[in-house]
Amino acid sequence: MALTDTAAALLRTLRERHGPLMFHQSGGCCDGSAPMCYPAGEFRTGGSDVRLGRLAVAGVPETVDFWMSGEQFARWRHTHLTVDVVPGRGSGFSLEAPEGVRFLIRSRLFTDEERARLDG
């Protein structure tokens, strides 16, 4: 997993306002499969959710956990994911919504080298 500079800057702002953060991406119909940003611990993950990573953000003292539903992960397990930000209306539940932007995931297939590291 990775973050764009724009996403990192927004996470720093949100961290100042809301404290420690987390992401969850459900893959459901209502949120458009967008990553949702919450105060850490506000969204209760379930037994089938998978923590994909702990994102290190410069200027944020703790990592930002990124969770995904197990069903979504099964479809995306062979992809490298990058958290980005674009203008637009986000979900009303995600912390960035009032900013006029929304988080999104950019994905690409793992390279052979990346896949070998994960398998090894």
Short mmCIF file of C-alpha atoms in Angstrom, two decimals:
data_model
loop_
_atom_site.label_atom_id
_atom_site.label_comp_id
_atom_site.label_asym_id
_atom_site.label_seq_id
_atom_site.Cartn_x
_atom_site.Cartn_y
_atom_site.Cartn_z
CA MET A 1 0.00 0.00 0.00
CA ALA A 2 1.02 3.56 -0.62
CA LEU A 3 -0.21 7.14 -0.22
CA THR A 4 0.02 10.05 -2.60
CA ASP A 5 1.43 13.31 -1.24
CA THR A 6 -2.05 14.83 -1.51
CA ALA A 7 -3.57 12.03 0.57
CA ALA A 8 -0.81 12.37 3.17
CA ALA A 9 -1.42 16.13 3.46
CA LEU A 10 -5.14 15.59 3.96
CA LEU A 11 -4.50 12.91 6.57
CA ARG A 12 -2.28 15.33 8.51
CA THR A 13 -5.11 17.89 8.52
CA LEU A 14 -7.70 15.31 9.54
CA ARG A 15 -5.39 13.98 12.27
CA GLU A 16 -5.08 17.48 13.76
CA ARG A 17 -8.87 17.80 13.88
CA HIS A 18 -9.97 14.30 14.83
CA GLY A 19 -7.04 12.51 16.46
CA PRO A 20 -5.75 9.08 15.34
CA LEU A 21 -7.32 7.78 12.12
CA MET A 22 -8.22 4.56 10.34
CA PHE A 23 -9.54 3.53 6.91
CA HIS A 24 -12.09 0.89 6.04
CA GLN A 25 -13.10 -0.14 2.53
CA SER A 26 -16.14 -2.36 2.43
CA GLY A 27 -16.77 -2.92 -1.25
CA GLY A 28 -20.46 -2.45 -0.61
CA CYS A 29 -22.98 -0.80 -2.88
CA CYS A 30 -23.67 2.31 -0.84
CA ASP A 31 -20.18 3.72 -0.44
CA GLY A 32 -19.11 3.00 -4.02
CA SER A 33 -16.21 0.88 -2.75
CA ALA A 34 -14.41 4.03 -1.64
CA PRO A 35 -12.06 4.00 1.34
CA MET A 36 -13.76 5.61 4.32
CA CYS A 37 -11.70 7.55 6.86
CA TYR A 38 -12.80 7.46 10.51
CA PRO A 39 -11.35 8.35 13.89
CA ALA A 40 -9.40 5.26 14.97
CA GLY A 41 -11.71 2.78 16.65
CA GLU A 42 -14.94 4.52 15.61
CA PHE A 43 -15.64 1.95 12.90
CA ARG A 44 -15.89 -1.53 14.34
CA THR A 45 -14.14 -4.02 12.12
CA GLY A 46 -15.55 -7.52 11.86
CA GLY A 47 -14.06 -10.98 11.93
CA SER A 48 -13.94 -11.16 8.14
CA ASP A 49 -12.18 -7.79 7.72
CA VAL A 50 -8.50 -7.82 6.72
CA ARG A 51 -5.96 -5.22 7.82
CA LEU A 52 -3.98 -4.58 4.66
CA GLY A 53 -1.45 -2.30 6.21
CA ARG A 54 -0.43 0.39 8.62
CA LEU A 55 0.19 3.53 6.63
CA ALA A 56 3.04 5.74 7.85
CA VAL A 57 2.24 9.41 7.26
CA ALA A 58 5.00 12.00 7.74
CA GLY A 59 3.98 14.36 10.53
CA VAL A 60 1.48 11.91 12.06
CA PRO A 61 2.79 10.21 15.22
CA GLU A 62 0.96 6.90 14.74
CA THR A 63 0.25 4.77 11.69
CA VAL A 64 -3.14 4.75 10.00
CA ASP A 65 -4.60 1.24 9.80
CA PHE A 66 -6.21 0.34 6.47
CA TRP A 67 -8.91 -2.35 6.67
CA MET A 68 -10.87 -3.99 3.88
CA SER A 69 -13.73 -6.44 3.89
CA GLY A 70 -12.60 -10.00 3.29
CA GLU A 71 -14.81 -10.27 0.22
CA GLN A 72 -13.25 -7.16 -1.34
CA PHE A 73 -9.75 -8.35 -0.41
CA ALA A 74 -10.35 -11.68 -2.18
CA ARG A 75 -10.85 -9.76 -5.43
CA TRP A 76 -7.99 -7.27 -4.92
CA ARG A 77 -5.35 -9.47 -3.30
CA HIS A 78 -3.09 -9.34 -6.39
CA THR A 79 -3.04 -5.56 -6.64
CA HIS A 80 -0.93 -2.75 -5.25
CA LEU A 81 -3.20 -0.10 -3.77
CA THR A 82 -2.49 3.62 -3.50
CA VAL A 83 -4.69 5.94 -1.45
CA ASP A 84 -5.29 9.21 -3.33
CA VAL A 85 -7.59 12.24 -3.05
CA VAL A 86 -9.69 13.83 -5.79
CA PRO A 87 -12.16 16.71 -5.84
CA GLY A 88 -15.73 15.65 -5.37
CA ARG A 89 -18.34 14.66 -2.91
CA GLY A 90 -17.32 11.91 -0.56
CA SER A 91 -19.47 9.85 1.72
CA GLY A 92 -21.17 11.75 4.50
CA PHE A 93 -19.61 9.37 7.04
CA SER A 94 -15.99 9.76 5.92
CA LEU A 95 -14.03 12.54 7.64
CA GLU A 96 -12.93 14.25 4.41
CA ALA A 97 -16.50 14.83 3.14
CA PRO A 98 -16.77 18.45 4.41
CA GLU A 99 -13.53 19.32 2.60
CA GLY A 100 -15.06 18.93 -0.88
CA VAL A 101 -12.74 16.02 -1.69
CA ARG A 102 -12.87 12.27 -1.39
CA PHE A 103 -10.39 9.48 -0.91
CA LEU A 104 -10.11 6.87 -3.63
CA ILE A 105 -7.97 3.86 -4.39
CA ARG A 106 -5.76 3.62 -7.43
CA SER A 107 -4.76 0.06 -8.18
CA ARG A 108 -2.38 -1.88 -10.39
CA LEU A 109 -1.38 -5.52 -10.57
CA PHE A 110 1.67 -6.50 -8.56
CA THR A 111 4.86 -6.87 -10.56
CA ASP A 112 6.50 -10.30 -10.65
CA GLU A 113 9.09 -9.04 -8.16
CA GLU A 114 6.45 -7.73 -5.74
CA ARG A 115 4.48 -10.95 -5.99
CA ALA A 116 7.62 -13.01 -5.28
CA ARG A 117 8.34 -10.93 -2.14
CA LEU A 118 4.79 -11.47 -0.89
CA ASP A 119 4.90 -15.19 -1.61
CA GLY A 120 8.33 -15.61 0.00
#
